[in-house]
Structure formats: C-alpha cells, structure tokens
Amino acid sequence: MTPFLLVEMKVKIIYNFYMLNSQSKAYFKRAERLFVGGVNSPVRAFGAVGGTPVCMRKGKGAWLWDVDGNRYLDFVLSWGPLILGHARKEVVRAVKRAVTFGASFGACSELELELAELLVSAMPSLEKVRFVSSGTEAVMTAIRLARGFTGKDKIIKFIGCYHGHSDSLLIKAGSGAATMGIPDSAGVPKGLAQETLALPYNDFSAVRSAFQKYGDEIAAVLVEPLACNMGVVPPVPGYLEFLRRITRRYKAILIFDEVITGFRLSFGGAQEYYKIKPDLTCLGKIIGGGLPAGALGGSKKVMDVLAPLGPVYQAGTLSGNPAAMSAGVATLKILKKEQPYPILKERTEMLLERAQTSAKKWSLPLLTQQVESLFTFFFTSRPVHDYAGAKEADTARYARFFHSLLNKGIYFPPSQFEACNLSLAHSRAQLDFAAKSIEEVMVHG
Ligand SMILES: *Cc1c(COP(=O)(O)O)cnc(C)c1O
C-alpha cells in the first residue's frame, strides 16, 4: 500500500467518526452474503470512492434518511428520475390509486395512452412509442430496430457514454479512430463486439473516418446528446448538427439516448434544447417518476418495423405497467404545468458559483461543468471534452470530497463519472446549506 493511500484511509476514518453508521454497516454485512458485492447495481458499492455504502430508509423532498437516522441533502435523486424530489404527494397519490385498481394487467390499459400522449406532445420527433421497463431495454431495442430497418449491422457509440448493459453497448475502444471494439465486460461475444465502433466523444474526424471506412455497414450512431455518464460533458458547438448530417448522408439512424436528458434539460429534452431531430429517441428515468419505465420512439416509418407490425421482435410482460405509467404521468403533468426549468437552472448556477468562490479561496483546481440542472465537480484545471479528459481529473480528491460531504449530510454521486442532479424540492435554504458545507469541506483540500 502506498503512503498516499494510507493517509487517505486515515482521513476517511477520522471523517467517519463524526457520523454514526452502525446500522448501515450491519445492513451491508448481511447484504454482502446475499448480493454480489452487497449491491444490486455496481455503482452503489462505492467502488470508486471506498468505504461502506449507506443504506437508505426514507426520502422526502430533497432529503434522504439512512437506517441510522442520518439525514442527507440528495444530489443523486435515484440517478435522475426524481426531478420533483422524493415522495412528491401527487406522484404518491397517483401510484396508490393505480395499484388499488390492480398492479398489472398484461393487456392494453388507459394509463399507457396518457403517458404516450405526453411524450409525443413534448417531442415532435416521436410519432409512435413503445414502452419497456428500463433504459437498458429502450436502447437495446433501438439498436435492434435500427439494424432491422437499415439491414446493416455496425453501430457507432462514444467512449464514456453509457447506454445500459446490453451486450452490444458494453464496449470500450482501443486507441485510434475506428478501432474495432473490445468488450468492456466478460461474457460479451467477440463477434458482437466487433459490430460496435467506439469513438471519442466530440471528435468530428473520428466519426468521419469511421463512415469513410464502413459507411455502407453502419446502421446507427448512438449518442448521449449531452454526455452525463463520464460526468457532465456538453457537446461542442456544431457536433450534434454534424452527427445529424453525416447519418443522413450515409442513411444511418441517429439515436439520441435521452434516458437522462429527456424532461431534464427542457420538457422536450436535449432534442428541443439543442434543436436537433433524431430518428429514434430512448427514454427512461424521469418518465417513470421513480418507478421502472423506459420507452423508445420515433417516426411511424421506423417504429412500424417493430413487432407486431414488422419483423423486429420485442416484448415485455410488464411493459406499460399501470403503476409505473401513473408515476410518469403525474411527474410529467407537473413539469408541463410548472415549466420549472429556468428555476432549476438558476438554483444550480447559484450553488456552483458559490462552490467556485470557495475553491478559489482555497486555491483548489475545481472545474464545474453544468447544463441546466445537471452538473459535475471535476478536480482539474482543464475543460473536459471527452472521456480521456474526464479521466485526467483528480478522482482521489473527488473521493475525499465525496466522503467529507457525506459526513456533513450531503449525498453526491459516489463517482466523479456521474452527473449530480437538482430537483424542484431543493430550496434556496437547502442549497445555502450545501454551499456552506462545500466551502467547509474544501478547507481540507
Ligand atoms: C441510466 C441510463 C441508461 C440505462 O437505464 P437503466 O434504466 O438503468 O437500464 C441508459 N442510458 C443512459 C444515458 C443512462 O443514463
């Protein structure tokens, strides 16, 4: 063990002293026997920051409470869905009502129509939608549909963009523009990995050369229009327009993965925000209002290639589940009515400005990248445009920062390669508390 790690561990132990966490520790001991690594989704294991994960019991508004009774101001918000905060009363009421009538029918039902109409009204690129139960399923289906529609097999994705855990998308590239993909996970067949070209985000020439080389084999370009899964990394000016043009030229499908950005950047998502119309859109997170739901949508012409009208198969026992639809409908109705986006943006800016002031005071190299209510703290002095840049930031410092904040009752994502979220429930007073805590934490570097 390097001396550096030892010091870091000591710092952590001292911090952990402030907050009692015996119940969380006991929970995690039990969980480790039953769950792989103690968790049901890897990032929850605190692998990137060390320490024992906190076990949560209750959420209300912007607050979370753990099993020891500690309270946290939550900037994770279940990784994005809870734009209204935890347990918003209209959402709770809608779900209660829905399950009273039966949790699932496995047949057509009214609530799926209501949610679909909200989606179609928000995003003009959607004529038809298909509901699924997660973001992973939405993107997996979009890829299959793009392949079925174009009769081509290869897809382009970008390094550091996450699209769920289906086989074709767990791919990391080697160096060089159009290097054939190497699986990022064991268990992904090599043959399949070779159909995925993983290119650096925001790099025009990488995409151009990939199309020059494989133009007649590329079915789709899949992109997070605002990258959030390497930390928040905005598209450089002209990038999305360029992807739109080149996919048209080569008759490839442009897929926007708006699982995070949909109903988050604006009511019409990134496509409204950046004014680009994709061929297919993948949704998840916010549209389920905290319950499991995903969707894909696009023009009638492309969508009708799906079963039962077309030859591309896809199905789901719980697709369009009434409880999930009801939470989504309640959430989107509030967003549509209140249009809270300018307020969310302004509050986020206020928090980040104060964090920047504190960082300057203590001479810390803090880069905050923000778009609307999504943001990331990178400890670096250089702007981050892609995954390579994100990796250059000081992740050890982020880990210390995360634990210090946690011990002050602020819950940030347990990895720098994630977006922080603000909700409508975050009040000015709460953000003042967050800004003060951030300043205090920065004293320690
Ligand atoms: C979360 C996420 C997914 C996967 O959604 P799940 O519901 O976790 O399967 C896909 N794409 C993006 C951009 C995401 O952030």
Coordinates of C-alpha atoms and ligand atoms in Angstrom, one line a residue:
M1 CA 0.0 0.0 0.0
T2 CA 1.4 3.4 -1.0
P3 CA 1.8 6.0 1.8
F4 CA -0.7 8.1 -0.1
L5 CA -3.4 5.5 0.2
L6 CA -2.7 5.1 3.9
V7 CA -3.1 8.9 4.5
E8 CA -6.3 8.8 2.6
M9 CA -7.6 5.9 4.6
K10 CA -6.8 7.7 7.9
V11 CA -8.6 10.8 6.7
K12 CA -11.6 8.7 5.9
I13 CA -11.6 7.0 9.3
I14 CA -11.4 10.4 11.0
Y15 CA -14.4 11.7 8.9
N16 CA -16.4 8.5 9.5
F17 CA -16.1 9.2 13.2
Y18 CA -18.4 12.2 13.0
M19 CA -21.5 10.3 11.8
L20 CA -22.8 7.1 13.4
N21 CA -23.3 4.4 10.8
S22 CA -23.5 1.2 12.8
Q23 CA -26.9 0.2 11.2
S24 CA -25.6 0.8 7.7
K25 CA -22.6 -1.3 8.4
A26 CA -24.8 -4.1 9.8
Y27 CA -27.0 -3.9 6.8
F28 CA -24.1 -4.1 4.4
K29 CA -22.7 -7.2 6.2
R30 CA -26.0 -9.0 5.6
A31 CA -26.2 -7.7 2.1
E32 CA -22.7 -9.0 1.2
R33 CA -23.8 -12.5 2.0
L34 CA -26.9 -12.3 -0.3
F35 CA -25.9 -9.9 -3.1
V36 CA -22.8 -9.9 -5.2
G37 CA -20.6 -7.2 -3.7
G38 CA -23.5 -6.3 -1.4
V39 CA -25.5 -4.5 -4.1
N40 CA -28.0 -4.9 -6.9
S41 CA -26.2 -2.3 -9.2
P42 CA -22.4 -2.0 -9.2
V43 CA -22.0 1.8 -8.7
R44 CA -23.9 1.5 -5.3
A45 CA -20.9 -0.4 -3.9
F46 CA -18.8 2.8 -3.5
G47 CA -16.1 1.1 -5.5
A48 CA -14.8 4.5 -6.9
V49 CA -14.7 6.2 -3.5
G50 CA -14.1 3.4 -1.0
G51 CA -15.9 3.0 2.4
T52 CA -19.1 1.3 3.3
P53 CA -22.2 2.2 1.3
V54 CA -25.0 3.9 3.2
C55 CA -28.3 2.1 3.5
M56 CA -31.3 4.4 2.9
R57 CA -34.6 4.1 4.5
K58 CA -36.7 7.1 3.5
G59 CA -36.8 10.1 1.2
K60 CA -38.9 13.2 1.3
G61 CA -38.4 16.2 -0.9
A62 CA -34.7 16.8 -1.3
W63 CA -33.8 14.8 1.9
L64 CA -32.8 11.2 2.4
W65 CA -32.6 9.4 5.7
D66 CA -30.4 6.4 6.3
V67 CA -31.1 3.4 8.6
D68 CA -29.1 5.2 11.4
G69 CA -31.3 8.2 11.2
N70 CA -28.7 10.5 9.5
R71 CA -30.2 13.0 7.1
Y72 CA -28.7 13.8 3.7
L73 CA -29.4 16.5 1.1
D74 CA -29.7 14.3 -2.0
F75 CA -28.0 15.3 -5.3
V76 CA -28.2 11.7 -6.7
L77 CA -32.0 11.5 -6.8
S78 CA -32.0 7.9 -7.8
W79 CA -29.6 8.8 -10.6
G80 CA -32.0 11.2 -12.2
P81 CA -35.7 10.2 -12.2
L82 CA -36.7 12.3 -9.1
I83 CA -36.8 15.7 -10.7
L84 CA -39.7 16.5 -8.3
G85 CA -37.8 15.2 -5.3
H86 CA -38.7 12.2 -3.2
A87 CA -42.3 11.1 -2.5
R88 CA -44.0 14.1 -4.1
K89 CA -47.6 13.9 -2.9
E90 CA -49.2 14.0 -6.4
V91 CA -47.0 11.1 -7.5
V92 CA -47.6 9.0 -4.4
R93 CA -51.3 9.6 -4.7
A94 CA -51.3 8.6 -8.4
V95 CA -49.4 5.3 -7.7
K96 CA -51.7 4.4 -4.8
R97 CA -54.7 4.9 -7.0
A98 CA -53.2 2.9 -9.8
V99 CA -52.3 -0.1 -7.7
T100 CA -55.7 -0.1 -6.0
F101 CA -57.1 -0.9 -9.4
G102 CA -54.6 -3.7 -9.9
A103 CA -50.8 -3.6 -10.3
S104 CA -50.6 -5.1 -13.8
F105 CA -52.9 -6.5 -16.5
G106 CA -50.6 -7.6 -19.2
A107 CA -53.1 -6.1 -21.6
C108 CA -53.9 -2.6 -23.1
S109 CA -54.8 -0.1 -20.4
E110 CA -55.5 3.6 -20.2
L111 CA -52.5 5.0 -18.4
E112 CA -50.1 3.9 -21.1
L113 CA -52.0 6.1 -23.5
E114 CA -51.9 9.1 -21.3
L115 CA -48.1 8.8 -20.8
A116 CA -47.6 8.2 -24.5
E117 CA -49.6 11.3 -25.4
L118 CA -47.5 13.4 -23.0
L119 CA -44.3 12.1 -24.6
V120 CA -45.5 12.7 -28.2
S121 CA -46.6 16.2 -27.3
A122 CA -43.2 17.0 -25.8
M123 CA -41.0 15.6 -28.6
P124 CA -42.0 16.3 -32.2
S125 CA -39.6 13.5 -33.4
L126 CA -41.9 10.9 -31.8
E127 CA -44.9 9.7 -33.8
K128 CA -45.1 6.3 -32.1
V129 CA -43.6 4.9 -28.9
R130 CA -43.0 1.5 -27.3
F131 CA -42.9 1.3 -23.6
V132 CA -40.4 -1.0 -21.9
S133 CA -39.2 -1.3 -18.3
S134 CA -35.8 0.2 -18.2
G135 CA -33.4 2.5 -20.1
T136 CA -31.3 -0.6 -21.0
E137 CA -34.2 -2.2 -22.7
A138 CA -35.1 1.0 -24.6
V139 CA -31.6 1.3 -26.1
M140 CA -31.2 -2.4 -26.7
T141 CA -34.4 -2.3 -28.7
A142 CA -33.5 0.9 -30.5
I143 CA -30.3 -0.8 -31.8
R144 CA -32.1 -3.9 -32.9
L145 CA -34.7 -1.7 -34.7
A146 CA -32.0 0.4 -36.4
R147 CA -30.3 -2.8 -37.6
G148 CA -33.6 -4.3 -38.7
F149 CA -34.7 -1.1 -40.5
T150 CA -31.4 -0.4 -42.3
G151 CA -30.3 -4.1 -42.9
K152 CA -26.9 -3.1 -41.6
D153 CA -25.0 -4.4 -38.5
K154 CA -22.4 -1.9 -37.2
I155 CA -23.2 0.8 -34.7
I156 CA -21.1 3.8 -33.6
K157 CA -21.1 4.7 -29.9
F158 CA -18.9 7.1 -28.0
I159 CA -16.3 6.2 -25.4
G160 CA -17.5 7.1 -21.9
C161 CA -21.2 7.2 -22.9
Y162 CA -23.3 4.7 -21.1
H163 CA -26.4 3.2 -22.7
G164 CA -27.3 0.4 -20.2
H165 CA -25.8 -3.0 -20.1
S166 CA -26.9 -4.8 -23.2
D167 CA -24.1 -6.8 -25.0
S168 CA -23.5 -4.5 -28.0
L169 CA -23.1 -1.5 -25.8
L170 CA -20.6 -2.7 -23.1
I171 CA -17.8 -1.8 -25.5
K172 CA -14.6 0.2 -24.9
A173 CA -12.4 1.2 -27.9
G174 CA -8.7 0.7 -28.3
S175 CA -6.8 3.8 -29.5
G176 CA -7.3 5.2 -32.9
A177 CA -10.4 6.5 -34.6
A178 CA -12.2 3.4 -35.9
T179 CA -10.6 0.7 -33.8
M180 CA -12.8 -2.3 -33.6
G181 CA -14.4 -2.6 -30.2
I182 CA -13.0 -4.7 -27.4
P183 CA -15.6 -5.8 -24.9
D184 CA -15.7 -3.9 -21.6
S185 CA -17.2 -6.9 -19.9
A186 CA -16.5 -10.6 -19.8
G187 CA -19.3 -12.5 -21.5
V188 CA -19.8 -10.3 -24.5
P189 CA -19.1 -12.3 -27.7
K190 CA -16.2 -11.0 -29.7
G191 CA -18.1 -11.3 -32.9
L192 CA -20.8 -9.0 -31.5
A193 CA -18.3 -6.5 -30.0
Q194 CA -16.8 -6.1 -33.5
E195 CA -20.0 -4.6 -34.7
T196 CA -19.6 -1.7 -32.3
L197 CA -17.2 1.1 -33.2
A198 CA -16.4 3.1 -30.1
L199 CA -15.1 6.6 -30.9
P200 CA -14.1 9.6 -28.8
Y201 CA -16.9 11.9 -27.9
N202 CA -16.8 15.4 -29.5
D203 CA -14.3 14.2 -32.2
F204 CA -15.6 15.1 -35.7
S205 CA -12.8 13.4 -37.6
A206 CA -13.1 10.1 -35.8
V207 CA -16.8 9.8 -37.0
R208 CA -15.9 11.0 -40.5
S209 CA -13.2 8.3 -40.9
A210 CA -15.4 5.6 -39.5
F211 CA -18.1 6.5 -42.1
Q212 CA -15.5 6.6 -44.9
K213 CA -14.3 3.2 -44.0
Y214 CA -17.6 1.4 -43.0
G215 CA -20.2 3.7 -44.4
D216 CA -22.3 1.0 -46.0
E217 CA -22.2 -1.2 -42.9
I218 CA -23.2 1.4 -40.2
A219 CA -26.8 1.1 -39.1
A220 CA -26.8 3.7 -36.4
V221 CA -25.0 6.4 -34.4
L222 CA -25.9 6.2 -30.8
V223 CA -25.2 9.2 -28.6
E224 CA -26.0 10.8 -25.3
P225 CA -26.7 14.3 -26.8
L226 CA -25.3 15.7 -23.5
A227 CA -22.9 13.2 -22.1
C228 CA -23.6 12.5 -18.5
N229 CA -22.0 9.2 -17.7
M230 CA -18.4 10.4 -17.9
G231 CA -19.5 13.3 -15.7
V232 CA -21.4 16.1 -17.5
V233 CA -19.6 16.8 -20.8
P234 CA -21.5 19.1 -23.2
P235 CA -21.4 18.6 -27.0
V236 CA -19.1 21.1 -28.6
P237 CA -20.8 23.6 -30.9
G238 CA -21.9 22.0 -34.2
Y239 CA -21.2 18.4 -33.0
L240 CA -24.8 17.2 -32.9
E241 CA -25.6 19.0 -36.2
F242 CA -22.6 17.2 -37.7
L243 CA -23.9 13.8 -36.4
R244 CA -27.3 14.6 -37.9
R245 CA -25.8 15.5 -41.3
I246 CA -23.5 12.6 -41.6
T247 CA -26.0 10.0 -40.6
R248 CA -28.5 11.4 -43.2
R249 CA -25.8 11.2 -45.9
Y250 CA -24.9 7.6 -45.1
K251 CA -28.6 6.5 -44.4
A252 CA -27.8 5.5 -40.9
I253 CA -30.2 6.0 -38.0
L254 CA -29.4 8.8 -35.4
I255 CA -30.3 7.6 -32.0
F256 CA -30.5 10.0 -29.1
D257 CA -30.2 8.3 -25.7
E258 CA -32.3 10.8 -23.7
V259 CA -32.7 8.5 -20.7
I260 CA -31.1 11.2 -18.5
T261 CA -31.8 14.4 -20.6
G262 CA -35.4 13.7 -21.5
F263 CA -37.6 16.1 -19.5
R264 CA -34.5 17.2 -17.7
L265 CA -32.8 19.7 -20.0
S266 CA -36.2 21.0 -21.0
F267 CA -39.7 19.5 -21.3
G268 CA -38.7 18.5 -24.9
G269 CA -35.4 17.1 -23.8
A270 CA -32.0 17.6 -25.4
Q271 CA -33.5 17.5 -28.9
E272 CA -35.5 20.6 -28.1
Y273 CA -32.7 22.2 -26.1
Y274 CA -30.1 21.7 -28.9
K275 CA -32.7 21.9 -31.7
I276 CA -31.8 18.6 -33.4
K277 CA -34.3 16.0 -34.6
P278 CA -33.0 12.4 -34.1
D279 CA -34.6 9.4 -35.8
L280 CA -35.0 7.4 -32.7
T281 CA -35.2 8.5 -29.0
C282 CA -34.6 6.4 -25.9
L283 CA -36.2 7.5 -22.7
G284 CA -36.2 6.2 -19.1
K285 CA -35.5 7.7 -15.6
I286 CA -37.9 10.7 -15.4
I287 CA -40.7 9.2 -17.5
G288 CA -41.1 6.5 -14.8
G289 CA -41.3 9.1 -12.0
G290 CA -39.1 6.8 -9.8
L291 CA -40.8 3.5 -10.9
P292 CA -39.3 1.2 -13.6
A293 CA -40.2 2.5 -17.1
G294 CA -38.4 3.2 -20.3
A295 CA -39.5 4.0 -23.8
L296 CA -38.3 4.3 -27.4
G297 CA -39.9 6.4 -30.0
G298 CA -39.5 7.8 -33.5
S299 CA -41.2 8.2 -36.8
K300 CA -44.0 5.9 -37.8
K301 CA -41.9 4.6 -40.7
V302 CA -39.1 3.4 -38.5
M303 CA -41.2 2.3 -35.5
D304 CA -43.6 0.2 -37.6
V305 CA -40.7 -2.2 -38.3
L306 CA -41.3 -3.4 -34.7
A307 CA -43.5 -6.5 -34.0
P308 CA -46.4 -7.0 -34.2
L309 CA -46.4 -4.9 -37.5
G310 CA -42.9 -5.5 -38.6
P311 CA -40.2 -8.2 -38.4
V312 CA -38.1 -6.8 -35.4
Y313 CA -39.2 -8.6 -32.3
Q314 CA -39.6 -7.0 -28.8
A315 CA -41.9 -7.8 -26.0
G316 CA -42.4 -7.2 -22.2
T317 CA -44.6 -8.8 -19.5
L318 CA -44.7 -5.5 -17.5
S319 CA -44.4 -3.0 -20.4
G320 CA -46.7 -0.1 -19.9
N321 CA -47.2 -1.2 -16.3
P322 CA -50.0 0.9 -14.8
A323 CA -48.2 1.8 -11.5
A324 CA -45.1 3.0 -13.4
M325 CA -47.2 4.8 -16.0
S326 CA -49.2 6.6 -13.3
A327 CA -46.0 7.9 -11.6
G328 CA -44.7 9.0 -15.0
V329 CA -48.0 10.8 -15.9
A330 CA -48.1 12.6 -12.5
T331 CA -44.5 13.7 -12.9
L332 CA -44.7 14.9 -16.5
K333 CA -48.0 16.7 -15.8
I334 CA -46.4 18.8 -13.1
L335 CA -43.4 19.5 -15.3
K336 CA -45.6 20.6 -18.2
K337 CA -47.7 22.8 -16.0
E338 CA -44.9 24.4 -13.9
Q339 CA -42.1 24.5 -16.6
P340 CA -39.6 24.7 -13.7
Y341 CA -36.5 24.6 -15.9
P342 CA -35.4 28.3 -15.5
I343 CA -35.7 28.0 -11.7
L344 CA -33.8 24.7 -11.6
K345 CA -31.0 26.2 -13.8
E346 CA -30.8 29.4 -11.7
R347 CA -30.5 27.5 -8.4
T348 CA -27.9 25.2 -9.9
E349 CA -25.9 28.1 -11.1
M350 CA -26.1 29.8 -7.6
L351 CA -24.7 26.6 -6.0
L352 CA -21.9 26.2 -8.5
E353 CA -20.9 29.9 -8.3
R354 CA -20.5 29.6 -4.6
A355 CA -18.5 26.4 -4.9
Q356 CA -16.2 28.2 -7.4
T357 CA -15.7 31.1 -5.0
S358 CA -14.8 28.6 -2.2
A359 CA -12.4 26.7 -4.5
K360 CA -10.7 30.0 -5.4
K361 CA -10.4 30.9 -1.8
W362 CA -8.6 27.6 -1.0
S363 CA -6.7 27.5 -4.4
L364 CA -8.3 24.3 -5.5
P365 CA -8.5 23.4 -9.2
L366 CA -12.2 23.0 -9.4
L367 CA -14.0 22.7 -12.8
T368 CA -17.8 22.6 -12.6
Q369 CA -19.4 21.5 -15.8
Q370 CA -23.1 22.3 -15.9
V371 CA -26.0 22.2 -18.3
E372 CA -29.3 23.3 -16.8
S373 CA -29.8 21.2 -13.6
L374 CA -27.1 18.6 -14.4
F375 CA -23.6 19.2 -13.2
T376 CA -20.3 17.5 -12.2
F377 CA -17.4 18.6 -10.0
F378 CA -14.1 17.7 -11.7
F379 CA -10.9 18.4 -9.8
T380 CA -8.9 19.7 -12.8
S381 CA -7.9 23.0 -14.3
R382 CA -8.6 21.9 -17.9
P383 CA -12.0 21.8 -19.5
V384 CA -13.3 18.2 -20.1
H385 CA -14.5 17.4 -23.7
D386 CA -14.3 13.6 -23.6
Y387 CA -13.7 10.6 -21.6
A388 CA -9.9 10.9 -21.8
G389 CA -10.2 14.4 -20.3
A390 CA -12.5 13.2 -17.6
K391 CA -10.0 10.5 -16.6
E392 CA -7.3 13.1 -16.1
A393 CA -9.2 14.8 -13.3
D394 CA -8.2 14.0 -9.8
T395 CA -10.5 11.2 -8.8
A396 CA -8.7 10.6 -5.5
R397 CA -9.5 14.2 -4.5
Y398 CA -13.1 13.6 -5.6
A399 CA -13.3 10.5 -3.3
R400 CA -12.1 12.6 -0.3
F401 CA -14.5 15.4 -1.2
F402 CA -17.4 12.9 -1.5
H403 CA -16.8 11.4 1.9
S404 CA -16.3 14.7 3.6
L405 CA -19.6 15.9 2.1
L406 CA -21.4 12.6 3.1
N407 CA -20.3 13.2 6.7
K408 CA -21.8 16.7 6.5
G409 CA -25.1 15.3 5.3
I410 CA -24.7 15.9 1.6
Y411 CA -25.2 13.0 -0.8
F412 CA -23.2 13.4 -4.0
P413 CA -22.7 10.6 -6.6
P414 CA -20.1 8.1 -5.3
S415 CA -18.1 8.6 -8.5
Q416 CA -16.8 11.6 -10.5
F417 CA -18.0 9.9 -13.7
E418 CA -21.7 10.7 -12.9
A419 CA -24.0 13.7 -13.0
C420 CA -25.3 15.5 -10.0
N421 CA -29.0 16.4 -10.2
L422 CA -31.1 19.1 -8.7
S423 CA -34.8 18.7 -8.0
L424 CA -37.7 21.1 -7.7
A425 CA -37.7 20.2 -4.0
H426 CA -34.2 21.8 -3.4
S427 CA -35.0 25.1 -1.7
R428 CA -32.7 28.1 -1.6
A429 CA -32.1 27.5 2.1
Q430 CA -31.1 23.9 1.4
L431 CA -28.7 25.0 -1.3
D432 CA -27.3 27.5 1.1
F433 CA -26.6 24.7 3.5
A434 CA -25.0 22.7 0.6
A435 CA -22.8 25.7 -0.5
K436 CA -21.6 26.2 3.1
S437 CA -20.8 22.6 3.5
I438 CA -18.9 22.5 0.3
E439 CA -16.9 25.5 1.4
E440 CA -16.1 23.9 4.8
V441 CA -15.1 20.6 3.1
M442 CA -12.7 22.5 0.7
V443 CA -10.6 23.7 3.6
H444 CA -9.3 20.2 3.8
G445 CA -8.3 20.3 0.1
Ligands
LIG1 C1 -29.3 5.2 -16.8 C2 -29.0 5.2 -18.2 C3 -29.4 4.1 -19.1 C4 -29.8 2.8 -18.5 O1 -31.1 2.9 -17.9 P1 -31.5 1.8 -16.9 O2 -32.9 2.1 -16.5 O3 -30.5 1.8 -15.7 O4 -31.4 0.5 -17.6 C5 -29.2 4.3 -20.4 N1 -28.7 5.4 -21.0 C6 -28.3 6.4 -20.2 C7 -27.8 7.7 -20.8 C8 -28.5 6.4 -18.8 O5 -28.1 7.4 -18.1

